[in-house]
Short mmCIF file of C-alpha atoms in Angstrom, two decimals:
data_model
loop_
_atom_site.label_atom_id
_atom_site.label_comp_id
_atom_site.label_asym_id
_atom_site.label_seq_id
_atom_site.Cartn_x
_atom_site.Cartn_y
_atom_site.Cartn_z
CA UNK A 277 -18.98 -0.90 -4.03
CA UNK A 278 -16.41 0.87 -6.38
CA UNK A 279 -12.90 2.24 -4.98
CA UNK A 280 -9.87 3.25 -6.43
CA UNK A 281 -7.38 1.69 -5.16
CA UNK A 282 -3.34 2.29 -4.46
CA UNK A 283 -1.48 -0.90 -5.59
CA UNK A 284 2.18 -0.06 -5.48
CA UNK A 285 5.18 2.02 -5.72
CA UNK A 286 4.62 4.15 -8.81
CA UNK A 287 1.94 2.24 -10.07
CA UNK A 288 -1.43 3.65 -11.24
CA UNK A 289 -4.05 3.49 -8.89
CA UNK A 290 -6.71 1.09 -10.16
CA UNK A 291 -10.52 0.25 -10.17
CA UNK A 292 -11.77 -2.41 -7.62
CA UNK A 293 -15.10 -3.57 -6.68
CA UNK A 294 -14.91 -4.37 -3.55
CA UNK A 295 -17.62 -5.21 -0.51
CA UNK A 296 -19.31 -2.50 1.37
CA UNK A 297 -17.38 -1.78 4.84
CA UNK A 298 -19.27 -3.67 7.62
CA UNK A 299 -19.86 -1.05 11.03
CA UNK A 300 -19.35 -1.88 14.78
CA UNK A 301 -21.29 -0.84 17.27
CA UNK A 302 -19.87 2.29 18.04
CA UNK A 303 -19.31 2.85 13.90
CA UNK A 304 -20.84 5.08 11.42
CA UNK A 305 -21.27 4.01 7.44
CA UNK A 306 -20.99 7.15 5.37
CA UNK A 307 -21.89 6.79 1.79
CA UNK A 308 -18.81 9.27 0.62
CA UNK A 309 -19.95 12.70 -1.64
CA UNK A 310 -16.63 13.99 -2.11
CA UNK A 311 -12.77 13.28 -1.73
CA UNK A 312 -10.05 15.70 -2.25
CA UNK A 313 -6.74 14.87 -3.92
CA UNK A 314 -3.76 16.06 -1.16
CA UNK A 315 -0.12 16.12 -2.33
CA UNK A 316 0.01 13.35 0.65
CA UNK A 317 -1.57 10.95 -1.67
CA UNK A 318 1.31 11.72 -4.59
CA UNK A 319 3.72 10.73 -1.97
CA UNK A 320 2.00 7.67 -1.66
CA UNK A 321 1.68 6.73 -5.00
CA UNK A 322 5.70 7.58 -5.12
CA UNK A 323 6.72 5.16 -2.58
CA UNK A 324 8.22 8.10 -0.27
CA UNK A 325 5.18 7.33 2.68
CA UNK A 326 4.45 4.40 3.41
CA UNK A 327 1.23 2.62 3.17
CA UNK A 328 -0.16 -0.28 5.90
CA UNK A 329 -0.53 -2.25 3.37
CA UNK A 330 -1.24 -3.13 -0.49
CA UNK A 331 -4.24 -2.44 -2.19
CA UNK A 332 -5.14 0.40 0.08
CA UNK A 333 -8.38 2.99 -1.01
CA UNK A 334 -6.33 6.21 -0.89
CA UNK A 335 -7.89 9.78 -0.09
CA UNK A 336 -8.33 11.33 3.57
CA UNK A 337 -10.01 14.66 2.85
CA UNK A 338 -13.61 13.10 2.87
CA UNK A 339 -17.23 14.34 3.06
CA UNK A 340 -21.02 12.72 3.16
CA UNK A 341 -24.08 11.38 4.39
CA UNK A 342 -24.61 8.79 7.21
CA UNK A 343 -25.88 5.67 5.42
CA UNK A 344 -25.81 3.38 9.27
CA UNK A 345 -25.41 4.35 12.96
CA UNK A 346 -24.27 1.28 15.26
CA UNK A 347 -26.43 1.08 18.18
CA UNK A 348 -24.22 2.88 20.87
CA UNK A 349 -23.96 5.76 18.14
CA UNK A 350 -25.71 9.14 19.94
CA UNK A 351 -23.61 12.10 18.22
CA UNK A 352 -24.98 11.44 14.50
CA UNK A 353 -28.03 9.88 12.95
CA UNK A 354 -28.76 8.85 9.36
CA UNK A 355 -29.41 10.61 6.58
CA UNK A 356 -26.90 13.57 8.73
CA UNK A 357 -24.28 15.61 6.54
CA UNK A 358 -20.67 14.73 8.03
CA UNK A 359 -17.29 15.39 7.23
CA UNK A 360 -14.20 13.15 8.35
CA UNK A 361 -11.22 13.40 11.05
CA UNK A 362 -8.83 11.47 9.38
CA UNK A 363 -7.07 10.14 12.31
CA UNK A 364 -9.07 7.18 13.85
CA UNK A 365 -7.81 6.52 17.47
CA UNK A 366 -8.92 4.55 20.86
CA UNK A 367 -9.81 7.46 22.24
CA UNK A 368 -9.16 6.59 26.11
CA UNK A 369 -5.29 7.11 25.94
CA UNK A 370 -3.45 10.14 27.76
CA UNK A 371 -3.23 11.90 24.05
CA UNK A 372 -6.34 11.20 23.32
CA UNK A 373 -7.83 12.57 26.45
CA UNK A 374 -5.79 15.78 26.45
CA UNK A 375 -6.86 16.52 23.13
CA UNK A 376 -3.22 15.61 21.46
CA UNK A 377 -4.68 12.49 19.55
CA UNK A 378 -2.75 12.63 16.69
CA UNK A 379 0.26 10.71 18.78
CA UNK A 380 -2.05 7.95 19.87
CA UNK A 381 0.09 4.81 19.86
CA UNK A 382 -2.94 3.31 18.56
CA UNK A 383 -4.15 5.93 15.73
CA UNK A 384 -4.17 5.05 12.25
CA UNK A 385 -4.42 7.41 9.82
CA UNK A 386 -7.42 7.42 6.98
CA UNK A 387 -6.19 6.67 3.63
CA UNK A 388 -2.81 5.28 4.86
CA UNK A 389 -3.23 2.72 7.58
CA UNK A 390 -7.11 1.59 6.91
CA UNK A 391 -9.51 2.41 3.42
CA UNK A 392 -9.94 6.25 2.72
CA UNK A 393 -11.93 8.22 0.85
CA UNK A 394 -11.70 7.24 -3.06
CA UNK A 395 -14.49 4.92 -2.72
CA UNK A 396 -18.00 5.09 -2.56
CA UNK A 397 -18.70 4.22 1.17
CA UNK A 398 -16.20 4.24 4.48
CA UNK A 399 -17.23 3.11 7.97
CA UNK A 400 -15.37 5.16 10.66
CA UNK A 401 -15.78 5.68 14.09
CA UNK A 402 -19.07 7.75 15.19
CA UNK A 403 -16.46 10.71 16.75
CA UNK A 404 -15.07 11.05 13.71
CA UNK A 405 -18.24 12.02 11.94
CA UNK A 406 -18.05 15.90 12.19
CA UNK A 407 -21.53 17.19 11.48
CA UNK A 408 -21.24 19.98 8.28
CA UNK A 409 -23.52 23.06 8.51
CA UNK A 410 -25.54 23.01 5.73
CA UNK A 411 -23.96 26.46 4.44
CA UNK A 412 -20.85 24.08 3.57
CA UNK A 413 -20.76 21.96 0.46
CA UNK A 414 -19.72 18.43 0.38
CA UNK A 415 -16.52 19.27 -1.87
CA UNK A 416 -15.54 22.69 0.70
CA UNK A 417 -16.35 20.26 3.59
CA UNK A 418 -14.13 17.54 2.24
CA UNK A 419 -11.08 19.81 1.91
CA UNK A 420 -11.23 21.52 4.81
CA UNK A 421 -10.24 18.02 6.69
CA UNK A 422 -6.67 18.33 5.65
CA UNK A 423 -5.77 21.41 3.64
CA UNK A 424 -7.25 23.80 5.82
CA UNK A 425 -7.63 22.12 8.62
CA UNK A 426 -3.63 21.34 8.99
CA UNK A 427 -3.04 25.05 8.17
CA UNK A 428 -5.51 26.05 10.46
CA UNK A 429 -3.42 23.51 13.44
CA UNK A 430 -0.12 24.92 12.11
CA UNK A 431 -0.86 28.53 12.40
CA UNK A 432 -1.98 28.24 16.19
CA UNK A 433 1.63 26.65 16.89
CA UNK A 434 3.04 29.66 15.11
CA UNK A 435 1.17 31.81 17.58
CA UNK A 436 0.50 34.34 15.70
CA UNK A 437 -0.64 37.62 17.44
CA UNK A 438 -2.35 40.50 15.71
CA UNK A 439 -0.42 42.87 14.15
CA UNK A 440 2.37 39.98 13.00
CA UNK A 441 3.71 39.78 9.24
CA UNK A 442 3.39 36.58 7.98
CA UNK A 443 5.04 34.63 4.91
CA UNK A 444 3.26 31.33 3.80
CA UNK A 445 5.97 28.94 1.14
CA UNK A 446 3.39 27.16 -1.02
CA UNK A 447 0.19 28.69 -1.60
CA UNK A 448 -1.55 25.35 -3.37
CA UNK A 449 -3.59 23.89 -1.48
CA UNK A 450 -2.86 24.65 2.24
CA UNK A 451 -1.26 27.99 1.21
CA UNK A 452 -4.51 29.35 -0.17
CA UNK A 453 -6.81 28.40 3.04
CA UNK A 454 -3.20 30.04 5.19
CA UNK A 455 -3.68 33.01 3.58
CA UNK A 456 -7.18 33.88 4.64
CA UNK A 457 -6.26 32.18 8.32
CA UNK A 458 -3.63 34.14 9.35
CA UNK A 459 -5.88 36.98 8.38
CA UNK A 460 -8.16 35.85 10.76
CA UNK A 461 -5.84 35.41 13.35
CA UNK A 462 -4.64 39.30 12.91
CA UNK A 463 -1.91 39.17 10.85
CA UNK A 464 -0.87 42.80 9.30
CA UNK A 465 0.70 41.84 6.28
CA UNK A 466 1.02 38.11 4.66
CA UNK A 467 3.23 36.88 1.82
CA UNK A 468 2.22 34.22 -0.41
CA UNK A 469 5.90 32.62 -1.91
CA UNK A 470 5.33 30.18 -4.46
CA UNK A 471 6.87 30.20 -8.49
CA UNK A 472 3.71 29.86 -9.79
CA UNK A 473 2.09 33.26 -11.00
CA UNK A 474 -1.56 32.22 -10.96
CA UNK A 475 -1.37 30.76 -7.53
CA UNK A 476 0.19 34.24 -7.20
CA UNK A 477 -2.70 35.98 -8.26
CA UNK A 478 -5.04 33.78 -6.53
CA UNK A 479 -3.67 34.57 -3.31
CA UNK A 480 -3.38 38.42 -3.75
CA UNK A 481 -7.50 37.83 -4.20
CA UNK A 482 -7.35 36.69 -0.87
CA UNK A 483 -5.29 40.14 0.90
CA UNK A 484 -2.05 38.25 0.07
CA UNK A 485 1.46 40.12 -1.24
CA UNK A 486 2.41 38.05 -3.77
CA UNK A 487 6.65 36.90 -3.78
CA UNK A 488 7.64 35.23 -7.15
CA UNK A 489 10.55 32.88 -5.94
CA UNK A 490 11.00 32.51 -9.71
CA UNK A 491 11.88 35.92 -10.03
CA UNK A 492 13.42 37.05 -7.03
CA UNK A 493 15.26 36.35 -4.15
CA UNK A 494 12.71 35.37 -1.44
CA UNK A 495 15.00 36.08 1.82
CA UNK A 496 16.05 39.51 0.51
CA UNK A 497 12.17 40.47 -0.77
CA UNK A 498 10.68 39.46 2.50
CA UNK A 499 13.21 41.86 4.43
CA UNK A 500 13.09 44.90 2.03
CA UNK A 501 8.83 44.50 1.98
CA UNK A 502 9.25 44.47 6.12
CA UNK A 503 11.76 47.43 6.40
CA UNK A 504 14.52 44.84 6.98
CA UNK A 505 13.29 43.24 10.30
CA UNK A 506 11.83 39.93 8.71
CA UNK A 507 8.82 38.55 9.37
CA UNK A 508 7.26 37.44 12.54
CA UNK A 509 6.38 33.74 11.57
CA UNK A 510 7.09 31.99 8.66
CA UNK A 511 4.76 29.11 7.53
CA UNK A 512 6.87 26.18 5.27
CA UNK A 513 4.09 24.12 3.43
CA UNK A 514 5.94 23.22 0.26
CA UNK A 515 8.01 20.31 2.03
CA UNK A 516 11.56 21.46 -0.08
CA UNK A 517 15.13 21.89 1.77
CA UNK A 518 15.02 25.42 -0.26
CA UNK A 519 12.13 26.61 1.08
CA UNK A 520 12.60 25.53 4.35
CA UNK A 521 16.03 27.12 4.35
CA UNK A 522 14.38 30.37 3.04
CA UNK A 523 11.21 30.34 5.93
CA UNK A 524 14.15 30.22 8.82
CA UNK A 525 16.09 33.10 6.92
CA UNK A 526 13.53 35.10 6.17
CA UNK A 527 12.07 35.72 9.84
CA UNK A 528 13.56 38.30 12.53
CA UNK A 529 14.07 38.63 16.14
CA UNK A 530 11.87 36.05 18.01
CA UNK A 531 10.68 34.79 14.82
CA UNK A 532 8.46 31.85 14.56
CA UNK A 533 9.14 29.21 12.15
CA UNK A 534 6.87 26.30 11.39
CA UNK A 535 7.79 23.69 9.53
CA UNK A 536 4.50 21.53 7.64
CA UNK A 537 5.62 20.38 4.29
CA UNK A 538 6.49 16.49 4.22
CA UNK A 539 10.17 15.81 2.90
CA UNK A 540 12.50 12.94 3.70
CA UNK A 541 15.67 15.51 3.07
CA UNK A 542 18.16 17.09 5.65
CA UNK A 543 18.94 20.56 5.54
CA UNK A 544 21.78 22.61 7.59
CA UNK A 545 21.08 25.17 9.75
CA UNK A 546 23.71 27.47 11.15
CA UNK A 547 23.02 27.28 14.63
CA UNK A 548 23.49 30.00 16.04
CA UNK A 549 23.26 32.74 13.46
CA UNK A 550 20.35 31.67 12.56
CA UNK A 551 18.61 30.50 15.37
CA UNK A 552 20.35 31.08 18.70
CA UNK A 553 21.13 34.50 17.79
CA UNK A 554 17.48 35.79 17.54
CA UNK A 555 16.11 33.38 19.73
CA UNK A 556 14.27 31.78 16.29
CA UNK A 557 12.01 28.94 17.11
CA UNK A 558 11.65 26.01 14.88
CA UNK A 559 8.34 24.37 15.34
CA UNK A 560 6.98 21.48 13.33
CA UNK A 561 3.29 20.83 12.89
CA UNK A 562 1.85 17.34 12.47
CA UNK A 563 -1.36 17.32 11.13
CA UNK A 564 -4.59 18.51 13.35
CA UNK A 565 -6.72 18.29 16.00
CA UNK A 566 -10.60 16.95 15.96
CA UNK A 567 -11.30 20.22 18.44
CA UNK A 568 -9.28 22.60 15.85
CA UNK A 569 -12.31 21.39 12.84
CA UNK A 570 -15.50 22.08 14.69
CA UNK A 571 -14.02 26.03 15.32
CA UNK A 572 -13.33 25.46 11.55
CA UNK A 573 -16.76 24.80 10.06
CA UNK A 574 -17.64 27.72 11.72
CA UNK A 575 -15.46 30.18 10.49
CA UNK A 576 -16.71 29.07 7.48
CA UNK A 577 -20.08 28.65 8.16
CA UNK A 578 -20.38 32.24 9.41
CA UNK A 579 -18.56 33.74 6.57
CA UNK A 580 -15.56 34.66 7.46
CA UNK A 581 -13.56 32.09 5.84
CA UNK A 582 -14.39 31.79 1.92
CA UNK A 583 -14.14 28.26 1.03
CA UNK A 584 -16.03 28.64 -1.96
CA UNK A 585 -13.35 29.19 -4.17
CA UNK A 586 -10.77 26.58 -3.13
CA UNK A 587 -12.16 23.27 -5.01
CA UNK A 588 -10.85 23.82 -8.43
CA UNK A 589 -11.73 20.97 -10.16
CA UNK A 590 -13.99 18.52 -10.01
CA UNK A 591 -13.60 14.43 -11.34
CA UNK A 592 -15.84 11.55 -10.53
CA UNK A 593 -14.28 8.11 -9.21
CA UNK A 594 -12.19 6.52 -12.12
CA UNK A 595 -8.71 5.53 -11.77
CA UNK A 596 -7.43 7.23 -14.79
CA UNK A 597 -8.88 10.75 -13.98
CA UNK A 598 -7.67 10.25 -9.91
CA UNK A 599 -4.11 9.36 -11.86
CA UNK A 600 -4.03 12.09 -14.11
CA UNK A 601 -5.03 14.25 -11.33
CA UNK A 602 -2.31 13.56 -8.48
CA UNK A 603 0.30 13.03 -11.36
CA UNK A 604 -0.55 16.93 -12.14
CA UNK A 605 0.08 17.59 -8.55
CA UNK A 606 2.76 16.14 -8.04
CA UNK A 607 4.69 18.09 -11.02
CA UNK A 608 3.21 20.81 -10.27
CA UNK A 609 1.50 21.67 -13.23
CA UNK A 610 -1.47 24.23 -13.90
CA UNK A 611 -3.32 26.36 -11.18
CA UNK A 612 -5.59 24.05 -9.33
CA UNK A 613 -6.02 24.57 -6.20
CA UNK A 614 -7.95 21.07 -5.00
CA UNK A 615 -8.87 18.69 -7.18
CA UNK A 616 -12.23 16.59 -5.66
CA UNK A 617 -13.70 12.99 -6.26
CA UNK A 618 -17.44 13.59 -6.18
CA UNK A 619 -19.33 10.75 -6.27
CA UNK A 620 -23.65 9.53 -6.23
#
């Protein structure tokens, strides 16, 4: 089968052939309709995550159709639409079972520790083969597995109750699908802080109040647009020591502040004026739950969470494209959204 694989530290991911994954018993073989392209993967190309090991088949945001079922298999059958939990695990440890698997001592992540999604088959375990209504696309289903579903995880540890004002940093990919979230979670008001104007105006489609940090001074906006209390929970997705400074700034009394964005960077916080002082929590969120997706799909499947318009582009499975695609992302250039493999 054809992959695209990741063969070093800021070197372009390249075109294998390699053999079709073989399934255990308790294994599903999904022949792979779409992959999205996650800023995770630009860190991976750029050496700052690390990677099991070299080649490696990149890409965690997957979608499909079951090709195999091993014989113990009962949740899925072939020929089934799926989509992926991208955090394989044994399933029978005390994380596991309490529904925290993403600390599994055992877990390996999709697209990092074992073959992901920029191929055109994976075999995965049969639990983490999420059926997709049939109301979802491949390319909506395949995104949802990270961008929306980590905003989606990150939100609930904000706690957001309704009536709360809201500031997302970073409206790309997970901003967008935060927007529409906290919406559904009750938020009043939420402001979408990014530098780029048409992922501006993309979220202020979505009910968002659009903050140019190009233009403006985020901390001070935030205040004067909530009558100088701050904002009940601020949501950091862009992974900078700026904006991460400017989320725990820009919240009030009790404020909420979780942190999602990856960065290897320190920042200082002034402990008490900043935190102590209003009794400010700083929460981080690491990546999702396989409960969190099924709740979801149906958000999405029912409506009330638009998916449609968050796959911006579309690119088959060739190394060049996949390269010109995550070098994009990671500089931050043009309006995309989500770019997505799609494949047979």
């Amino acid at each position: 089968m054809k992959a695209v694989r990741f063969v070093g530290k800021n070197q372009p991911l390249e075109n294998y052939e390699i053999p079709i994954p073989e399934i255990g018993a308790n294994d599903v073989l999904i022949q792979i309709k779409a992959a999205g392209i996650c800023h995770s993967d630009v860190n991976y190309k750029a050496g700052i995550l690390p990677t099991a090991f070299t080649p490696i088949t990149l890409g965690h945001e997957i979608s499909g159709i079951i090709e195999k079922v091993g014989s113990q298999v009962t949740n899925v059958k072939i020929g089934d639409r799926v989509c992926v939990h991208y955090v394989v695990t044994c399933g029978n440890c005390v994380y596991c079972t309490s529904g925290q698997e993403q600390f599994c001592p055992s877990g390996q992540m999709i697209g990092c520790k074992r073959d992901g999604g920029f191929a055109e088959y994976i075999a995965v375990p049969a639990r983490n083969a999420v059926p997709l209504p049939a109301e979802i696309s491949f390319e909506e289903g395949a995104i949802m597995m990270c961008s929306s579903a980590t905003s989606f995880h990150a939100l609930i540890k904000g706690r957001i109750q309704v009536g709360d004002n809201v500031a997302v940093f970073g409206v790309g990919g997970l901003g967008q699908s935060a927007v529409q979230l906290a919406k559904i979670f009750g938020a009043n008001q939420v402001f979408a802080v990014d530098i780029n104007p048409a992922k501006l105006d993309f979220a202020q489609k979505y009910g968002a109040i659009p903050v140019n940090a190009a233009e403006l001074d985020v901390v001070t906006e935030l205040k004067r647009l909530t009558n100088g209390k701050g904002v009940d929970v601020a949501l950091e997705l862009a992974g900078l020591p700026l904006t991460q400074k400017q989320a725990i700034k820009s919240v009030g009394v009790m404020g909420r502040v979780v942190f999602v964005g990856l960065t290897t960077q320190n920042i200082e916080v002034n402990t008490y004026k900043e935190i102590l002082g209003n009794e400010v929590e700083l929460i981080g969120a690491n990546d999702h739950h396989l409960k969190e997706i099924y709740t979801l799909l149906e958000y999405s499947r029912n409506g009330r969470f638009d998916t449609s318009k968050l796959v911006s582009n579309r690119i088959p499975l060739e190394a060049a494209l996949i390269n010109e695609a995550i070098d994009k992302l990671k500089e931050a250039r043009g309006s995309e959204v989500r770019t997505v493999i799609v494949s047979g």
